[in-house]
Amino acid sequence: QVQLVESGGGLVQAGGSLRLSCAASGRTFINYVMGWFRQAPGKEREFVAAIVWAGSNPYYADSVKGRFTISRDNAKNTVYLQMNSLKPEDTAVYRCAAALNFYTLRTGIGDAWGQGTQVTVSS
């Protein structure tokens, strides 16, 4: 089992950037597909991005494609979400998740979840 802790959220103006980090504990981090989800007040949880163990072929939601970049450092047991050109509609609680299967994670079923970090984008 892996445990996840996010950091890096905050308040930023529209057009700005933030980088979220998700630190994982456990020696099996490399086995997991890692992803980011977000949930805004009054809205359902939304898939943002996912990355497999090798870091190849990251997958993004259309709403963030070209602005967000997911990456992972298996030596540090950490996954990152670089968010550029932020928009007010990106405001949400962002959570990282881990799953052993990409398609499972993509549908929002994770083996482990972080507690979340707030991202607020002002206009």
mmCIF file with all atom_site columns, N, CA and C in Angstrom, residues 32-37 46-62 64-65 68-72 79-81 95-99 101-109:
data_model
loop_
_atom_site.group_PDB
_atom_site.id
_atom_site.type_symbol
_atom_site.label_atom_id
_atom_site.label_alt_id
_atom_site.label_comp_id
_atom_site.label_asym_id
_atom_site.label_entity_id
_atom_site.label_seq_id
_atom_site.pdbx_PDB_ins_code
_atom_site.Cartn_x
_atom_site.Cartn_y
_atom_site.Cartn_z
_atom_site.occupancy
_atom_site.B_iso_or_equiv
_atom_site.pdbx_formal_charge
_atom_site.auth_seq_id
_atom_site.auth_comp_id
_atom_site.auth_asym_id
_atom_site.auth_atom_id
_atom_site.pdbx_PDB_model_num
ATOM 1   N N  . TYR A 1 32  ? 3.002   1.767  -9.468  1.00 0.00 ? 32  TYR A N  1
ATOM 2   C CA . TYR A 1 32  ? 1.718   2.444  -9.553  1.00 0.00 ? 32  TYR A CA 1
ATOM 3   C C  . TYR A 1 32  ? 1.642   3.421  -10.714 1.00 0.00 ? 32  TYR A C  1
ATOM 4   N N  . VAL A 1 33  ? 0.464   3.473  -11.308 1.00 0.00 ? 33  VAL A N  1
ATOM 5   C CA . VAL A 1 33  ? 0.102   4.575  -12.184 1.00 0.00 ? 33  VAL A CA 1
ATOM 6   C C  . VAL A 1 33  ? -0.321  5.725  -11.269 1.00 0.00 ? 33  VAL A C  1
ATOM 7   N N  . MET A 1 34  ? 0.187   6.905  -11.534 1.00 0.00 ? 34  MET A N  1
ATOM 8   C CA . MET A 1 34  ? -0.110  8.055  -10.694 1.00 0.00 ? 34  MET A CA 1
ATOM 9   C C  . MET A 1 34  ? -0.956  9.060  -11.453 1.00 0.00 ? 34  MET A C  1
ATOM 10  N N  . GLY A 1 35  ? -1.857  9.701  -10.746 1.00 0.00 ? 35  GLY A N  1
ATOM 11  C CA . GLY A 1 35  ? -2.719  10.669 -11.416 1.00 0.00 ? 35  GLY A CA 1
ATOM 12  C C  . GLY A 1 35  ? -3.102  11.823 -10.509 1.00 0.00 ? 35  GLY A C  1
ATOM 13  N N  . TRP A 1 36  ? -3.662  12.835 -11.137 1.00 0.00 ? 36  TRP A N  1
ATOM 14  C CA . TRP A 1 36  ? -4.192  13.993 -10.425 1.00 0.00 ? 36  TRP A CA 1
ATOM 15  C C  . TRP A 1 36  ? -5.667  14.170 -10.782 1.00 0.00 ? 36  TRP A C  1
ATOM 16  N N  . PHE A 1 37  ? -6.456  14.492 -9.767  1.00 0.00 ? 37  PHE A N  1
ATOM 17  C CA . PHE A 1 37  ? -7.865  14.799 -9.919  1.00 0.00 ? 37  PHE A CA 1
ATOM 18  C C  . PHE A 1 37  ? -8.124  16.132 -9.246  1.00 0.00 ? 37  PHE A C  1
ATOM 19  N N  . GLU A 1 46  ? -13.064 15.595 -11.030 1.00 0.00 ? 46  GLU A N  1
ATOM 20  C CA . GLU A 1 46  ? -12.691 15.599 -12.441 1.00 0.00 ? 46  GLU A CA 1
ATOM 21  C C  . GLU A 1 46  ? -11.277 15.060 -12.609 1.00 0.00 ? 46  GLU A C  1
ATOM 22  N N  . PHE A 1 47  ? -11.099 14.171 -13.554 1.00 0.00 ? 47  PHE A N  1
ATOM 23  C CA . PHE A 1 47  ? -9.765  13.682 -13.886 1.00 0.00 ? 47  PHE A CA 1
ATOM 24  C C  . PHE A 1 47  ? -8.955  14.809 -14.522 1.00 0.00 ? 47  PHE A C  1
ATOM 25  N N  . VAL A 1 48  ? -7.677  14.900 -14.160 1.00 0.00 ? 48  VAL A N  1
ATOM 26  C CA . VAL A 1 48  ? -6.800  15.934 -14.707 1.00 0.00 ? 48  VAL A CA 1
ATOM 27  C C  . VAL A 1 48  ? -5.699  15.330 -15.568 1.00 0.00 ? 48  VAL A C  1
ATOM 28  N N  . ALA A 1 49  ? -4.923  14.404 -14.984 1.00 0.00 ? 49  ALA A N  1
ATOM 29  C CA . ALA A 1 49  ? -3.786  13.849 -15.710 1.00 0.00 ? 49  ALA A CA 1
ATOM 30  C C  . ALA A 1 49  ? -3.338  12.553 -15.059 1.00 0.00 ? 49  ALA A C  1
ATOM 31  N N  . ALA A 1 50  ? -2.638  11.726 -15.837 1.00 0.00 ? 50  ALA A N  1
ATOM 32  C CA . ALA A 1 50  ? -2.105  10.471 -15.309 1.00 0.00 ? 50  ALA A CA 1
ATOM 33  C C  . ALA A 1 50  ? -0.803  10.136 -16.017 1.00 0.00 ? 50  ALA A C  1
ATOM 34  N N  . ILE A 1 51  ? 0.021   9.350  -15.323 1.00 0.00 ? 51  ILE A N  1
ATOM 35  C CA . ILE A 1 51  ? 1.316   8.973  -15.871 1.00 0.00 ? 51  ILE A CA 1
ATOM 36  C C  . ILE A 1 51  ? 1.671   7.571  -15.394 1.00 0.00 ? 51  ILE A C  1
ATOM 37  N N  . VAL A 1 52  ? 2.180   6.750  -16.292 1.00 0.00 ? 52  VAL A N  1
ATOM 38  C CA . VAL A 1 52  ? 2.549   5.386  -15.935 1.00 0.00 ? 52  VAL A CA 1
ATOM 39  C C  . VAL A 1 52  ? 3.940   5.375  -15.317 1.00 0.00 ? 52  VAL A C  1
ATOM 40  N N  . TRP A 1 53  ? 4.417   4.215  -14.894 1.00 0.00 ? 53  TRP A N  1
ATOM 41  C CA . TRP A 1 53  ? 5.649   4.132  -14.125 1.00 0.00 ? 53  TRP A CA 1
ATOM 42  C C  . TRP A 1 53  ? 6.859   4.630  -14.894 1.00 0.00 ? 53  TRP A C  1
ATOM 43  N N  . ALA A 1 54  ? 6.877   4.398  -16.204 1.00 0.00 ? 54  ALA A N  1
ATOM 44  C CA . ALA A 1 54  ? 8.041   4.797  -17.002 1.00 0.00 ? 54  ALA A CA 1
ATOM 45  C C  . ALA A 1 54  ? 8.027   6.275  -17.347 1.00 0.00 ? 54  ALA A C  1
ATOM 46  N N  . GLY A 1 55  ? 6.948   6.949  -17.060 1.00 0.00 ? 55  GLY A N  1
ATOM 47  C CA . GLY A 1 55  ? 6.868   8.368  -17.367 1.00 0.00 ? 55  GLY A CA 1
ATOM 48  C C  . GLY A 1 55  ? 6.547   8.673  -18.810 1.00 0.00 ? 55  GLY A C  1
ATOM 49  N N  . SER A 1 56  ? 6.290   7.659  -19.578 1.00 0.00 ? 56  SER A N  1
ATOM 50  C CA . SER A 1 56  ? 6.006   7.869  -20.992 1.00 0.00 ? 56  SER A CA 1
ATOM 51  C C  . SER A 1 56  ? 4.505   8.056  -21.210 1.00 0.00 ? 56  SER A C  1
ATOM 52  N N  . ASN A 1 57  ? 4.175   8.697  -22.304 1.00 0.00 ? 57  ASN A N  1
ATOM 53  C CA . ASN A 1 57  ? 2.780   8.865  -22.725 1.00 0.00 ? 57  ASN A CA 1
ATOM 54  C C  . ASN A 1 57  ? 1.866   9.367  -21.620 1.00 0.00 ? 57  ASN A C  1
ATOM 55  N N  . PRO A 1 58  ? 2.154   10.506 -21.028 1.00 0.00 ? 58  PRO A N  1
ATOM 56  C CA . PRO A 1 58  ? 1.214   11.056 -20.046 1.00 0.00 ? 58  PRO A CA 1
ATOM 57  C C  . PRO A 1 58  ? -0.118  11.359 -20.708 1.00 0.00 ? 58  PRO A C  1
ATOM 58  N N  . TYR A 1 59  ? -1.178  11.299 -19.924 1.00 0.00 ? 59  TYR A N  1
ATOM 59  C CA . TYR A 1 59  ? -2.532  11.453 -20.442 1.00 0.00 ? 59  TYR A CA 1
ATOM 60  C C  . TYR A 1 59  ? -3.194  12.621 -19.733 1.00 0.00 ? 59  TYR A C  1
ATOM 61  N N  . TYR A 1 60  ? -3.861  13.475 -20.496 1.00 0.00 ? 60  TYR A N  1
ATOM 62  C CA . TYR A 1 60  ? -4.444  14.694 -19.928 1.00 0.00 ? 60  TYR A CA 1
ATOM 63  C C  . TYR A 1 60  ? -5.913  14.845 -20.299 1.00 0.00 ? 60  TYR A C  1
ATOM 64  N N  . ALA A 1 61  ? -6.641  15.498 -19.408 1.00 0.00 ? 61  ALA A N  1
ATOM 65  C CA . ALA A 1 61  ? -7.979  15.937 -19.741 1.00 0.00 ? 61  ALA A CA 1
ATOM 66  C C  . ALA A 1 61  ? -7.872  17.055 -20.775 1.00 0.00 ? 61  ALA A C  1
ATOM 67  N N  . ASP A 1 62  ? -8.860  17.147 -21.631 1.00 0.00 ? 62  ASP A N  1
ATOM 68  C CA . ASP A 1 62  ? -8.839  18.178 -22.667 1.00 0.00 ? 62  ASP A CA 1
ATOM 69  C C  . ASP A 1 62  ? -8.762  19.575 -22.067 1.00 0.00 ? 62  ASP A C  1
ATOM 70  N N  . VAL A 1 64  ? -7.084  20.714 -19.702 1.00 0.00 ? 64  VAL A N  1
ATOM 71  C CA . VAL A 1 64  ? -5.764  21.159 -19.223 1.00 0.00 ? 64  VAL A CA 1
ATOM 72  C C  . VAL A 1 64  ? -4.654  20.877 -20.223 1.00 0.00 ? 64  VAL A C  1
ATOM 73  N N  . LYS A 1 65  ? -4.980  20.210 -21.303 1.00 0.00 ? 65  LYS A N  1
ATOM 74  C CA . LYS A 1 65  ? -3.964  19.838 -22.296 1.00 0.00 ? 65  LYS A CA 1
ATOM 75  C C  . LYS A 1 65  ? -3.278  21.086 -22.842 1.00 0.00 ? 65  LYS A C  1
ATOM 76  N N  . PHE A 1 68  ? -0.956  22.061 -18.579 1.00 0.00 ? 68  PHE A N  1
ATOM 77  C CA . PHE A 1 68  ? -0.469  21.291 -17.436 1.00 0.00 ? 68  PHE A CA 1
ATOM 78  C C  . PHE A 1 68  ? 0.476   20.201 -17.914 1.00 0.00 ? 68  PHE A C  1
ATOM 79  N N  . THR A 1 69  ? 1.456   19.881 -17.060 1.00 0.00 ? 69  THR A N  1
ATOM 80  C CA . THR A 1 69  ? 2.388   18.801 -17.356 1.00 0.00 ? 69  THR A CA 1
ATOM 81  C C  . THR A 1 69  ? 2.550   17.927 -16.125 1.00 0.00 ? 69  THR A C  1
ATOM 82  N N  . ILE A 1 70  ? 2.304   16.635 -16.294 1.00 0.00 ? 70  ILE A N  1
ATOM 83  C CA . ILE A 1 70  ? 2.515   15.689 -15.208 1.00 0.00 ? 70  ILE A CA 1
ATOM 84  C C  . ILE A 1 70  ? 3.850   14.987 -15.422 1.00 0.00 ? 70  ILE A C  1
ATOM 85  N N  . SER A 1 71  ? 4.570   14.769 -14.339 1.00 0.00 ? 71  SER A N  1
ATOM 86  C CA . SER A 1 71  ? 5.845   14.067 -14.420 1.00 0.00 ? 71  SER A CA 1
ATOM 87  C C  . SER A 1 71  ? 6.061   13.309 -13.116 1.00 0.00 ? 71  SER A C  1
ATOM 88  N N  . ARG A 1 72  ? 7.019   12.414 -13.127 1.00 0.00 ? 72  ARG A N  1
ATOM 89  C CA . ARG A 1 72  ? 7.303   11.662 -11.911 1.00 0.00 ? 72  ARG A CA 1
ATOM 90  C C  . ARG A 1 72  ? 8.792   11.408 -11.785 1.00 0.00 ? 72  ARG A C  1
ATOM 91  N N  . VAL A 1 79  ? 5.419   12.542 -7.617  1.00 0.00 ? 79  VAL A N  1
ATOM 92  C CA . VAL A 1 79  ? 4.802   12.922 -8.879  1.00 0.00 ? 79  VAL A CA 1
ATOM 93  C C  . VAL A 1 79  ? 4.477   14.406 -8.810  1.00 0.00 ? 79  VAL A C  1
ATOM 94  N N  . TYR A 1 80  ? 4.607   15.070 -9.939  1.00 0.00 ? 80  TYR A N  1
ATOM 95  C CA . TYR A 1 80  ? 4.425   16.513 -10.005 1.00 0.00 ? 80  TYR A CA 1
ATOM 96  C C  . TYR A 1 80  ? 3.322   16.880 -10.997 1.00 0.00 ? 80  TYR A C  1
ATOM 97  N N  . LEU A 1 81  ? 2.741   18.039 -10.764 1.00 0.00 ? 81  LEU A N  1
ATOM 98  C CA . LEU A 1 81  ? 1.819   18.613 -11.737 1.00 0.00 ? 81  LEU A CA 1
ATOM 99  C C  . LEU A 1 81  ? 2.204   20.077 -11.917 1.00 0.00 ? 81  LEU A C  1
ATOM 100 N N  . ARG A 1 95  ? -6.135  16.537 -5.831  1.00 0.00 ? 95  ARG A N  1
ATOM 101 C CA . ARG A 1 95  ? -5.709  15.347 -5.099  1.00 0.00 ? 95  ARG A CA 1
ATOM 102 C C  . ARG A 1 95  ? -4.933  14.426 -6.022  1.00 0.00 ? 95  ARG A C  1
ATOM 103 N N  . CYS A 1 96  ? -3.901  13.832 -5.515  1.00 0.00 ? 96  CYS A N  1
ATOM 104 C CA . CYS A 1 96  ? -3.212  12.817 -6.303  1.00 0.00 ? 96  CYS A CA 1
ATOM 105 C C  . CYS A 1 96  ? -3.745  11.447 -5.910  1.00 0.00 ? 96  CYS A C  1
ATOM 106 N N  . ALA A 1 97  ? -3.592  10.525 -6.818  1.00 0.00 ? 97  ALA A N  1
ATOM 107 C CA . ALA A 1 97  ? -4.102  9.177  -6.618  1.00 0.00 ? 97  ALA A CA 1
ATOM 108 C C  . ALA A 1 97  ? -3.149  8.182  -7.242  1.00 0.00 ? 97  ALA A C  1
ATOM 109 N N  . ALA A 1 98  ? -3.206  6.961  -6.726  1.00 0.00 ? 98  ALA A N  1
ATOM 110 C CA . ALA A 1 98  ? -2.361  5.884  -7.236  1.00 0.00 ? 98  ALA A CA 1
ATOM 111 C C  . ALA A 1 98  ? -3.215  4.657  -7.500  1.00 0.00 ? 98  ALA A C  1
ATOM 112 N N  . ALA A 1 99  ? -2.905  3.961  -8.564  1.00 0.00 ? 99  ALA A N  1
ATOM 113 C CA . ALA A 1 99  ? -3.604  2.719  -8.881  1.00 0.00 ? 99  ALA A CA 1
ATOM 114 C C  . ALA A 1 99  ? -2.647  1.801  -9.640  1.00 0.00 ? 99  ALA A C  1
ATOM 115 N N  . ASN A 1 101 ? -3.571  0.006  -12.115 1.00 0.00 ? 101 ASN A N  1
ATOM 116 C CA . ASN A 1 101 ? -4.058  -0.126 -13.479 1.00 0.00 ? 101 ASN A CA 1
ATOM 117 C C  . ASN A 1 101 ? -4.451  1.239  -14.022 1.00 0.00 ? 101 ASN A C  1
ATOM 118 N N  . PHE A 1 102 ? -3.991  1.586  -15.224 1.00 0.00 ? 102 PHE A N  1
ATOM 119 C CA . PHE A 1 102 ? -4.273  2.900  -15.785 1.00 0.00 ? 102 PHE A CA 1
ATOM 120 C C  . PHE A 1 102 ? -5.768  3.131  -15.960 1.00 0.00 ? 102 PHE A C  1
ATOM 121 N N  . TYR A 1 103 ? -6.473  2.159  -16.496 1.00 0.00 ? 103 TYR A N  1
ATOM 122 C CA . TYR A 1 103 ? -7.892  2.354  -16.807 1.00 0.00 ? 103 TYR A CA 1
ATOM 123 C C  . TYR A 1 103 ? -8.718  2.478  -15.523 1.00 0.00 ? 103 TYR A C  1
ATOM 124 N N  . THR A 1 104 ? -8.288  1.786  -14.490 1.00 0.00 ? 104 THR A N  1
ATOM 125 C CA . THR A 1 104 ? -8.955  1.920  -13.190 1.00 0.00 ? 104 THR A CA 1
ATOM 126 C C  . THR A 1 104 ? -8.787  3.329  -12.664 1.00 0.00 ? 104 THR A C  1
ATOM 127 N N  . LEU A 1 105 ? -7.560  3.827  -12.718 1.00 0.00 ? 105 LEU A N  1
ATOM 128 C CA . LEU A 1 105 ? -7.301  5.182  -12.237 1.00 0.00 ? 105 LEU A CA 1
ATOM 129 C C  . LEU A 1 105 ? -8.063  6.192  -13.076 1.00 0.00 ? 105 LEU A C  1
ATOM 130 N N  . ARG A 1 106 ? -8.065  6.023  -14.369 1.00 0.00 ? 106 ARG A N  1
ATOM 131 C CA . ARG A 1 106 ? -8.705  6.964  -15.272 1.00 0.00 ? 106 ARG A CA 1
ATOM 132 C C  . ARG A 1 106 ? -10.198 7.124  -14.953 1.00 0.00 ? 106 ARG A C  1
ATOM 133 N N  . THR A 1 107 ? -10.809 6.079  -14.451 1.00 0.00 ? 107 THR A N  1
ATOM 134 C CA . THR A 1 107 ? -12.234 6.155  -14.111 1.00 0.00 ? 107 THR A CA 1
ATOM 135 C C  . THR A 1 107 ? -12.458 6.645  -12.686 1.00 0.00 ? 107 THR A C  1
ATOM 136 N N  . GLY A 1 108 ? -11.360 6.989  -11.997 1.00 0.00 ? 108 GLY A N  1
ATOM 137 C CA . GLY A 1 108 ? -11.489 7.569  -10.677 1.00 0.00 ? 108 GLY A CA 1
ATOM 138 C C  . GLY A 1 108 ? -11.435 6.584  -9.528  1.00 0.00 ? 108 GLY A C  1
ATOM 139 N N  . ILE A 1 109 ? -11.035 5.381  -9.806  1.00 0.00 ? 109 ILE A N  1
ATOM 140 C CA . ILE A 1 109 ? -10.901 4.381  -8.743  1.00 0.00 ? 109 ILE A CA 1
ATOM 141 C C  . ILE A 1 109 ? -9.421  4.254  -8.423  1.00 0.00 ? 109 ILE A C  1
#
